[in-house]
PDB file of C-alpha atoms and ligand atoms in Angstrom:
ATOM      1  CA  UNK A   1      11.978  24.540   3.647  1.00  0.00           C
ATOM      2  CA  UNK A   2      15.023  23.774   5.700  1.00  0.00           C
ATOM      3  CA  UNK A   3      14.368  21.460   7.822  1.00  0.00           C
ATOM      4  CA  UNK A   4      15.341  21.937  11.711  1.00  0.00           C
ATOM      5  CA  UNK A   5      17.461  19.638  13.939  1.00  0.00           C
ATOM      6  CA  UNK A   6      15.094  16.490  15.257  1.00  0.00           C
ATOM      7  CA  UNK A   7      16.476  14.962  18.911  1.00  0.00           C
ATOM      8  CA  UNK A   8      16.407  10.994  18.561  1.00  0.00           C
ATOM      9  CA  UNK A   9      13.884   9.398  20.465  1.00  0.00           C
ATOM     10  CA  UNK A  10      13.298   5.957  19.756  1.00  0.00           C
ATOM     11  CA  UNK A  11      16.077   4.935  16.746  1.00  0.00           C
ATOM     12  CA  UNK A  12      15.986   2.782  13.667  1.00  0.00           C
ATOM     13  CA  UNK A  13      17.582  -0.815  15.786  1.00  0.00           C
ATOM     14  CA  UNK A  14      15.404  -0.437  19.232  1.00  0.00           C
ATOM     15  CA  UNK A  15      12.233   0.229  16.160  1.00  0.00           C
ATOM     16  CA  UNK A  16      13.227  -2.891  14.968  1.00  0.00           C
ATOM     17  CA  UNK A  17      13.539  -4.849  18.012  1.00  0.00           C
ATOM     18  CA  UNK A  18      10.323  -3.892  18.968  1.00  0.00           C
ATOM     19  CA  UNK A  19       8.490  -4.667  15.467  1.00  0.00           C
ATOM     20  CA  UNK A  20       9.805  -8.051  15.980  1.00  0.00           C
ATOM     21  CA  UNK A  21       8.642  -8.581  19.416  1.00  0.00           C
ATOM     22  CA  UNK A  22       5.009  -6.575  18.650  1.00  0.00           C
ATOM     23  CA  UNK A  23       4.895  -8.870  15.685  1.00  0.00           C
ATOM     24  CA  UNK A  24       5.066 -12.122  18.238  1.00  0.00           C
ATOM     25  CA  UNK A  25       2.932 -11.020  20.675  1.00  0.00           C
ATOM     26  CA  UNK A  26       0.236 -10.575  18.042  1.00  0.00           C
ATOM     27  CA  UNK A  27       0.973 -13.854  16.483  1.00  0.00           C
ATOM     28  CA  UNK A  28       0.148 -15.312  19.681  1.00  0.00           C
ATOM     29  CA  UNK A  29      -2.808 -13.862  19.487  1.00  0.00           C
ATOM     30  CA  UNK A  30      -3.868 -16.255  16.717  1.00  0.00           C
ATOM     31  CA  UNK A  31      -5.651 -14.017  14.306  1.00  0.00           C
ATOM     32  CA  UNK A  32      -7.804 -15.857  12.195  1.00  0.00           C
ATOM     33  CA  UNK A  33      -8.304 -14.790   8.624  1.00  0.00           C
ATOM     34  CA  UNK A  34      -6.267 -11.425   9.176  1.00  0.00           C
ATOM     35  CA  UNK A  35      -7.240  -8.395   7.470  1.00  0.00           C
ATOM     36  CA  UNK A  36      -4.119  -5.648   8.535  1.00  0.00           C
ATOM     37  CA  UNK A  37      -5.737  -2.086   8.424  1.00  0.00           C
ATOM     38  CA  UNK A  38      -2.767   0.718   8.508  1.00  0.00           C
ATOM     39  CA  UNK A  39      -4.550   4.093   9.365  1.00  0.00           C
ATOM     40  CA  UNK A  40      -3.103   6.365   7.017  1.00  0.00           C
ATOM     41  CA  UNK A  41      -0.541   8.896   6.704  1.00  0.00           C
ATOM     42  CA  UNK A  42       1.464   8.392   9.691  1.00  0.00           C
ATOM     43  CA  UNK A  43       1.331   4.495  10.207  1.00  0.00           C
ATOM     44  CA  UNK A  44       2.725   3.733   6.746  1.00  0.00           C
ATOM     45  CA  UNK A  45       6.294   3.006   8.143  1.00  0.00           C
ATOM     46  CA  UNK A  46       5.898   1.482  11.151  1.00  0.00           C
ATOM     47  CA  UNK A  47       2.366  -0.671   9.555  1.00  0.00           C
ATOM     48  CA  UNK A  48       5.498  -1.657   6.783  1.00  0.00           C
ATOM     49  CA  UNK A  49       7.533  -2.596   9.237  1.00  0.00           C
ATOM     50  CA  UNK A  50       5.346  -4.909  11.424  1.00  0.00           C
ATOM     51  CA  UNK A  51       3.867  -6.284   8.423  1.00  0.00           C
ATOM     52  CA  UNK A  52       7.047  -7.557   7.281  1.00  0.00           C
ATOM     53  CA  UNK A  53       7.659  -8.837  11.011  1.00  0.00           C
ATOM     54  CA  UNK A  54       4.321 -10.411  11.131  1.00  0.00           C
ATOM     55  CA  UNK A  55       5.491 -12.189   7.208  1.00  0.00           C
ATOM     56  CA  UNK A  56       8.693 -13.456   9.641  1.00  0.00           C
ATOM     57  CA  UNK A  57       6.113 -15.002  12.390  1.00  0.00           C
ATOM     58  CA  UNK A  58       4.236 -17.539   9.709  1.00  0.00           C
ATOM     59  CA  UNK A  59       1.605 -15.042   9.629  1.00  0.00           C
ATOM     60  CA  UNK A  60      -0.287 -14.410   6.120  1.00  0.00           C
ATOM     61  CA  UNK A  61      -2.320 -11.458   6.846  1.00  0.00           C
ATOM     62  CA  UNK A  62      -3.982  -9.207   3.670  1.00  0.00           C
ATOM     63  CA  UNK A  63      -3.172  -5.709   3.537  1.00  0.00           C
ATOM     64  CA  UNK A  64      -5.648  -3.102   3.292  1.00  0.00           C
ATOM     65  CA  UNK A  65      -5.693   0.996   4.258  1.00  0.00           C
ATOM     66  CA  UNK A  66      -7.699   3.220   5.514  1.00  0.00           C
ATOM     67  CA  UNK A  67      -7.083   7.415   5.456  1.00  0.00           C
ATOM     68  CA  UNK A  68      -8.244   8.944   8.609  1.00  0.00           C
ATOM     69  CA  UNK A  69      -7.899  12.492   9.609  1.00  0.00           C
ATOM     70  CA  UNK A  70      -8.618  13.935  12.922  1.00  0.00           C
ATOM     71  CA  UNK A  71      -8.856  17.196  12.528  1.00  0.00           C
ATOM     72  CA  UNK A  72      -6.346  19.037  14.114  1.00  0.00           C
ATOM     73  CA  UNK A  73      -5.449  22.869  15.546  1.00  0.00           C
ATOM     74  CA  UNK A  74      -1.859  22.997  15.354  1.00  0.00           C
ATOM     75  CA  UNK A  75      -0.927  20.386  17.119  1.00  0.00           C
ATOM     76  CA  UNK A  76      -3.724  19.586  19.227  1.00  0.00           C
ATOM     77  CA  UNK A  77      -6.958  17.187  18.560  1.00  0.00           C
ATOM     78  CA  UNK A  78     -10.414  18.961  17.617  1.00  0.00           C
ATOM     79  CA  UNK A  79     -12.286  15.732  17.920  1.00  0.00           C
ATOM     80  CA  UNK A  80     -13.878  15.630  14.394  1.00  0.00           C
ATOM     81  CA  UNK A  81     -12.865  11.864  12.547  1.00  0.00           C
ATOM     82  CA  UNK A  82     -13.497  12.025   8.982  1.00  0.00           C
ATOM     83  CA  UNK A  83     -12.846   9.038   6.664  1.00  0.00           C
ATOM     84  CA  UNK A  84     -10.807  10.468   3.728  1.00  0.00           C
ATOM     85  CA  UNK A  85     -10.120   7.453   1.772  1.00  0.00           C
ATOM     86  CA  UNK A  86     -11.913   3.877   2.958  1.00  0.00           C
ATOM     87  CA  UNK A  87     -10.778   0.128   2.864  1.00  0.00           C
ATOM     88  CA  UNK A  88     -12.144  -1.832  -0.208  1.00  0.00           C
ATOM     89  CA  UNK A  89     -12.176  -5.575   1.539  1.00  0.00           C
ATOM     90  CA  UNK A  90     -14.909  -7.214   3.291  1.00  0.00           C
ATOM     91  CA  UNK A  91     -14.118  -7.475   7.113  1.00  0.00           C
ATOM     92  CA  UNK A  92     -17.126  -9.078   7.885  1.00  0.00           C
ATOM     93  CA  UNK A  93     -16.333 -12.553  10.303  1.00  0.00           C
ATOM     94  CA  UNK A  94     -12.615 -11.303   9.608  1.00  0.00           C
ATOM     95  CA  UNK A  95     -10.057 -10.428  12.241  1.00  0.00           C
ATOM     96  CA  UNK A  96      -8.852  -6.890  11.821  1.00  0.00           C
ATOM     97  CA  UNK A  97      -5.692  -5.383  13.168  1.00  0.00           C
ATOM     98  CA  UNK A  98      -5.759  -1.586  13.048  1.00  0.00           C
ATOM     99  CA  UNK A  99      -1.911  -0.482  12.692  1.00  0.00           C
ATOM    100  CA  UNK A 100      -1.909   3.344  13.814  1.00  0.00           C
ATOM    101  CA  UNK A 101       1.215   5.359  14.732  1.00  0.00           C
ATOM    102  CA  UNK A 102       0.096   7.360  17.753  1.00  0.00           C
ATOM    103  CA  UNK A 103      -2.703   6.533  20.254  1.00  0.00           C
ATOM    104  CA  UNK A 104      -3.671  10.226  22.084  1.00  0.00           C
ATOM    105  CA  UNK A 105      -6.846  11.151  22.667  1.00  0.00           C
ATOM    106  CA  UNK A 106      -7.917   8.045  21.472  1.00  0.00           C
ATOM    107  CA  UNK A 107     -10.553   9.475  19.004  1.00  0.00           C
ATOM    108  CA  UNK A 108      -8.643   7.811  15.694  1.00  0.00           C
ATOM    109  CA  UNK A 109      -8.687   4.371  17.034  1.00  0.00           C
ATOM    110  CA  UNK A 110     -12.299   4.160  18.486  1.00  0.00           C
ATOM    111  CA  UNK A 111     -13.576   5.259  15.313  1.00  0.00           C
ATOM    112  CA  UNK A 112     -11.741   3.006  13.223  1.00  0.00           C
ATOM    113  CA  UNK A 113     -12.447   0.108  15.898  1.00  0.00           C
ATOM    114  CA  UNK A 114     -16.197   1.206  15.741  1.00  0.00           C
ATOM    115  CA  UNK A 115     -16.339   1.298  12.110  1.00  0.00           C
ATOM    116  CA  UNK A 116     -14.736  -2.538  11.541  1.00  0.00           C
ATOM    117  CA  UNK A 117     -16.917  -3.820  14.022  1.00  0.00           C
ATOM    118  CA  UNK A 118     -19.804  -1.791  12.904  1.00  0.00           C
ATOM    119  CA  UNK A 119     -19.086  -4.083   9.083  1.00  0.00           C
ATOM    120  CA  UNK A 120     -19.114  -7.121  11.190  1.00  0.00           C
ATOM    121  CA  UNK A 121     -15.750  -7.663  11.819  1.00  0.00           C
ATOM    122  CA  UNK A 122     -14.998 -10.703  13.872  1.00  0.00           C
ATOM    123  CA  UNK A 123     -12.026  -9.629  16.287  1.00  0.00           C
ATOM    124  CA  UNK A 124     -10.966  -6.041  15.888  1.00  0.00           C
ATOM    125  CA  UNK A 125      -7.129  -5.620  17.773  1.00  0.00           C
ATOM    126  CA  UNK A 126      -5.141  -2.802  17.218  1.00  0.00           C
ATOM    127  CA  UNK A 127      -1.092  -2.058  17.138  1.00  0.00           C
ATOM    128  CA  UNK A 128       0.275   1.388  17.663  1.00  0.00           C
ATOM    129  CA  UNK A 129       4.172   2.326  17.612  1.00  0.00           C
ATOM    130  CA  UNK A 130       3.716   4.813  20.321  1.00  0.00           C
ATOM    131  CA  UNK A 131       0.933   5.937  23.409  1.00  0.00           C
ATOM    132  CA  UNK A 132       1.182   9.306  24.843  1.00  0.00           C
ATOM    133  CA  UNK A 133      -0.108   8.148  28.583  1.00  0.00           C
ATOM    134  CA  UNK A 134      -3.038  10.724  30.384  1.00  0.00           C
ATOM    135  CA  UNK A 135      -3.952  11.955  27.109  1.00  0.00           C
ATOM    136  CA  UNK A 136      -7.224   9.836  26.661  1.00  0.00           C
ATOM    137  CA  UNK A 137     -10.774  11.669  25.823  1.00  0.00           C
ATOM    138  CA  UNK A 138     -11.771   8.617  24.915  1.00  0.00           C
ATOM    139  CA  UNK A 139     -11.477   4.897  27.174  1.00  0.00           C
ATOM    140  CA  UNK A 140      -9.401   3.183  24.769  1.00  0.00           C
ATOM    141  CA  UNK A 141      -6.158   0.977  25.247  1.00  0.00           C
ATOM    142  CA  UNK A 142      -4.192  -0.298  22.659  1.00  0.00           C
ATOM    143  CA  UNK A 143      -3.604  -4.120  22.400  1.00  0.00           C
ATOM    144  CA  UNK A 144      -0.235  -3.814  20.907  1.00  0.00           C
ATOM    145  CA  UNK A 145       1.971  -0.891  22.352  1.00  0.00           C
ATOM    146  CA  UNK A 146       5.189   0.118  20.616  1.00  0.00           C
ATOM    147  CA  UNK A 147       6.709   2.377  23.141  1.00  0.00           C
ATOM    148  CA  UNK A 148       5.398   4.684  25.809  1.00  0.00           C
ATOM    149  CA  UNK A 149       5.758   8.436  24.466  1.00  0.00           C
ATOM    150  CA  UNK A 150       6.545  11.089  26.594  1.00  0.00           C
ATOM    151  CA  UNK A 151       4.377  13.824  26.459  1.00  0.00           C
ATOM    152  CA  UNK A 152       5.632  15.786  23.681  1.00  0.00           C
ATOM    153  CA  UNK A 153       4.798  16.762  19.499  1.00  0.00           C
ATOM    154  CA  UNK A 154       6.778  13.639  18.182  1.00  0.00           C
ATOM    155  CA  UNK A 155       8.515  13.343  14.153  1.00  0.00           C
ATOM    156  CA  UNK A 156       9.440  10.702  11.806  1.00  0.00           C
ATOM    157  CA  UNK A 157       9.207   7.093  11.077  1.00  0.00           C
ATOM    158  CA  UNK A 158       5.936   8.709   8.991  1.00  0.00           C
ATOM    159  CA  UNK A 159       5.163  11.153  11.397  1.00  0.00           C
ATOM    160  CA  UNK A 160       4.957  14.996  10.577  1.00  0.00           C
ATOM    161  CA  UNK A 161       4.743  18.002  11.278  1.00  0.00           C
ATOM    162  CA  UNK A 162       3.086  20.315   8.478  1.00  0.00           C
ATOM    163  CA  UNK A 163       3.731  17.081   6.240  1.00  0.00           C
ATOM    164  CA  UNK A 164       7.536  17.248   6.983  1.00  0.00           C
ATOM    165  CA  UNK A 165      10.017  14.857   8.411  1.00  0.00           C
ATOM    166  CA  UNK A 166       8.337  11.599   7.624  1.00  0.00           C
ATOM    167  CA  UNK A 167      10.626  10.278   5.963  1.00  0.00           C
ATOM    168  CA  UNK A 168      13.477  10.441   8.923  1.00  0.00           C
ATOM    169  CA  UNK A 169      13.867   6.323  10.258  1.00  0.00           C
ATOM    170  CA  UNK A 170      13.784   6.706  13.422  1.00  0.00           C
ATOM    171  CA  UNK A 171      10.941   8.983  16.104  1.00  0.00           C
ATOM    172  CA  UNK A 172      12.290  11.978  17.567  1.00  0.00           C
ATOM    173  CA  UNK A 173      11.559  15.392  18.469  1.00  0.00           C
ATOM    174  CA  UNK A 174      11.826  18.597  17.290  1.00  0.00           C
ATOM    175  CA  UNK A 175      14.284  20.817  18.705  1.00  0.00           C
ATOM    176  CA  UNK A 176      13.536  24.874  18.855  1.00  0.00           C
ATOM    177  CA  UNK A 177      16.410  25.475  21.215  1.00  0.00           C
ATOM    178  CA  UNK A 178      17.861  26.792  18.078  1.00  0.00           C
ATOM    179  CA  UNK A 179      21.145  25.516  19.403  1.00  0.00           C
ATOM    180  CA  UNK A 180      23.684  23.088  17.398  1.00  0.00           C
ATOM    181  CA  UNK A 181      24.052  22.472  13.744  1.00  0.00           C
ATOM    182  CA  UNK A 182      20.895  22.240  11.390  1.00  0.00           C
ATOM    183  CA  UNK A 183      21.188  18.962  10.885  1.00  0.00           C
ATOM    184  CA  UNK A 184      20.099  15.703  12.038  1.00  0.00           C
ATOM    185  CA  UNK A 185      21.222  14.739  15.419  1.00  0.00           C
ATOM    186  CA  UNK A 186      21.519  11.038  16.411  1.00  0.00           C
ATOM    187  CA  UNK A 187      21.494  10.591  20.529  1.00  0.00           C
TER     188      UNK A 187
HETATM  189  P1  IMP B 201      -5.873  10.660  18.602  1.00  0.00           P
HETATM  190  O1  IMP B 201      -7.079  10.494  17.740  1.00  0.00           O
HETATM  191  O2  IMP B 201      -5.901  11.896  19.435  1.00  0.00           O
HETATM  192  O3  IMP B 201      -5.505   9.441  19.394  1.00  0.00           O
HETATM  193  O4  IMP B 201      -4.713  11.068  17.639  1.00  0.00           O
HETATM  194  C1  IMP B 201      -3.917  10.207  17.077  1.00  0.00           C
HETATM  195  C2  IMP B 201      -3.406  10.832  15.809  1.00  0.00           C
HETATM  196  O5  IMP B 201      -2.912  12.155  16.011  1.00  0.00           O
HETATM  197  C3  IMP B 201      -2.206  10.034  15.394  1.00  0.00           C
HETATM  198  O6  IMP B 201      -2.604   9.020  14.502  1.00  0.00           O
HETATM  199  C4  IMP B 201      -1.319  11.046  14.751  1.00  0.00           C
HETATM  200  O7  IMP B 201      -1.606  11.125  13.383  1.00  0.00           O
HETATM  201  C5  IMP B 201      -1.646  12.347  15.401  1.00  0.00           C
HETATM  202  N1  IMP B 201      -0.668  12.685  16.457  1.00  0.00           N
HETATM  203  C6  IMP B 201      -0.872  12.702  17.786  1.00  0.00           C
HETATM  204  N2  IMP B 201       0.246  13.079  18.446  1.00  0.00           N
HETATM  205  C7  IMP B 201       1.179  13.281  17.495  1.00  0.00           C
HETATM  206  C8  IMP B 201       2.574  13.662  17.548  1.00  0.00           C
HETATM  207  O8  IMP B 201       3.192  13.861  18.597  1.00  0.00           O
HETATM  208  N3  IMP B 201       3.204  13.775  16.352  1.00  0.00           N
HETATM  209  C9  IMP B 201       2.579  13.546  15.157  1.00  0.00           C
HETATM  210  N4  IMP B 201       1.285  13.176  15.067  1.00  0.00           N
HETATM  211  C10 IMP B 201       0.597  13.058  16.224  1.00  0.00           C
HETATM  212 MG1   MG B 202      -2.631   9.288  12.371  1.00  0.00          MG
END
């Protein structure tokens, strides 16, 4: 499949910057006994990210994974959360730090959040790279927040679309204008 152009959004140095800074912020949270949870697929870059800046901050959290699908139409939510493949650690009297790539409707995290506290967790926090604002079925705010998404069907940095384009660095957007070169585009 050729792949079409993708508009940068949020690229590979201001991804970085803000790893760093998310990675502080949560240090300061003084996690005790930190189990990291990345949701599977689409958090596996950032989650590798962070967890390298949160190695920079002193912090020594385990690494664990968890493969959620919500089941979507196209691109839209259906609301179903089924757990596809499930952590193997105790989080009971553990602090857990969900790593997700997108908070939308919200449905992902509350059920992960749910399920960790559900096995006893101590502390359940959660990081996501990006929030799409007004998009909430669900009350749920993140307590780590990447960047504020506009409201569009975002790519890359382990985000797809029909299981393509995750492996682009950096969060852009698909462009159908059908304009330019098919190629990448940096801004
Ligand atoms: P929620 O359960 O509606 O919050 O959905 C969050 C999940 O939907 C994310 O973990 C993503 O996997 C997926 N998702 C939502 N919006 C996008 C997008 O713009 N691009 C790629 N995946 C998305
Ligand atoms: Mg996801």
């Amino acid at each position: 499949m050729v792949q079409s152009r993708v508009r940068v959004l949020f690229d590979e140095e201001t991804i970085a910057k803000r790893c760093d800074e998310l990675a502080a912020d949560i240090a300061a949270a003084e996690p005790k006994d930190l189990l990291v949870v990345a949701v599977l697929k689409g958090s596996f870059m950032f989650a590798a990210d962070l967890i390298r800046a949160l190695h920079k901050t002193g912090l020594e959290p385990q690494v664990e994974f968890i493969h959620l699908s919500s089941y979507r139409k196209g691109t839209t939510s259906s609301g179903q959360v089924d757990i596809l493949r499930d952590v193997e650690s105790e989080v009971r009297g553990r602090d857990v730090l969900l790593i997700d790539d997108i908070l939308e409707s919200g449905r992902t995290i509350v059920f992960a959040k749910d399920l960790m506290a559900a096995r006893g967790a101590r502390r359940v926090l959660s990081a996501v790279l990006l929030e799409k604002p007004g998009k909430r079925a669900v009350q749920i705010e993140a307590d780590f927040v990447g960047f504020t998404c506009p409201d569009v069907f975002v790519v890359g940095y382990g985000m797809d679309v029909a299981h393509s384009y995750r492996q682009l660095p950096f969060v852009g957007l698909v462009d159908t204008s059908g304009e330019g070169p098919d190629l990448f585009e940096q801004r």
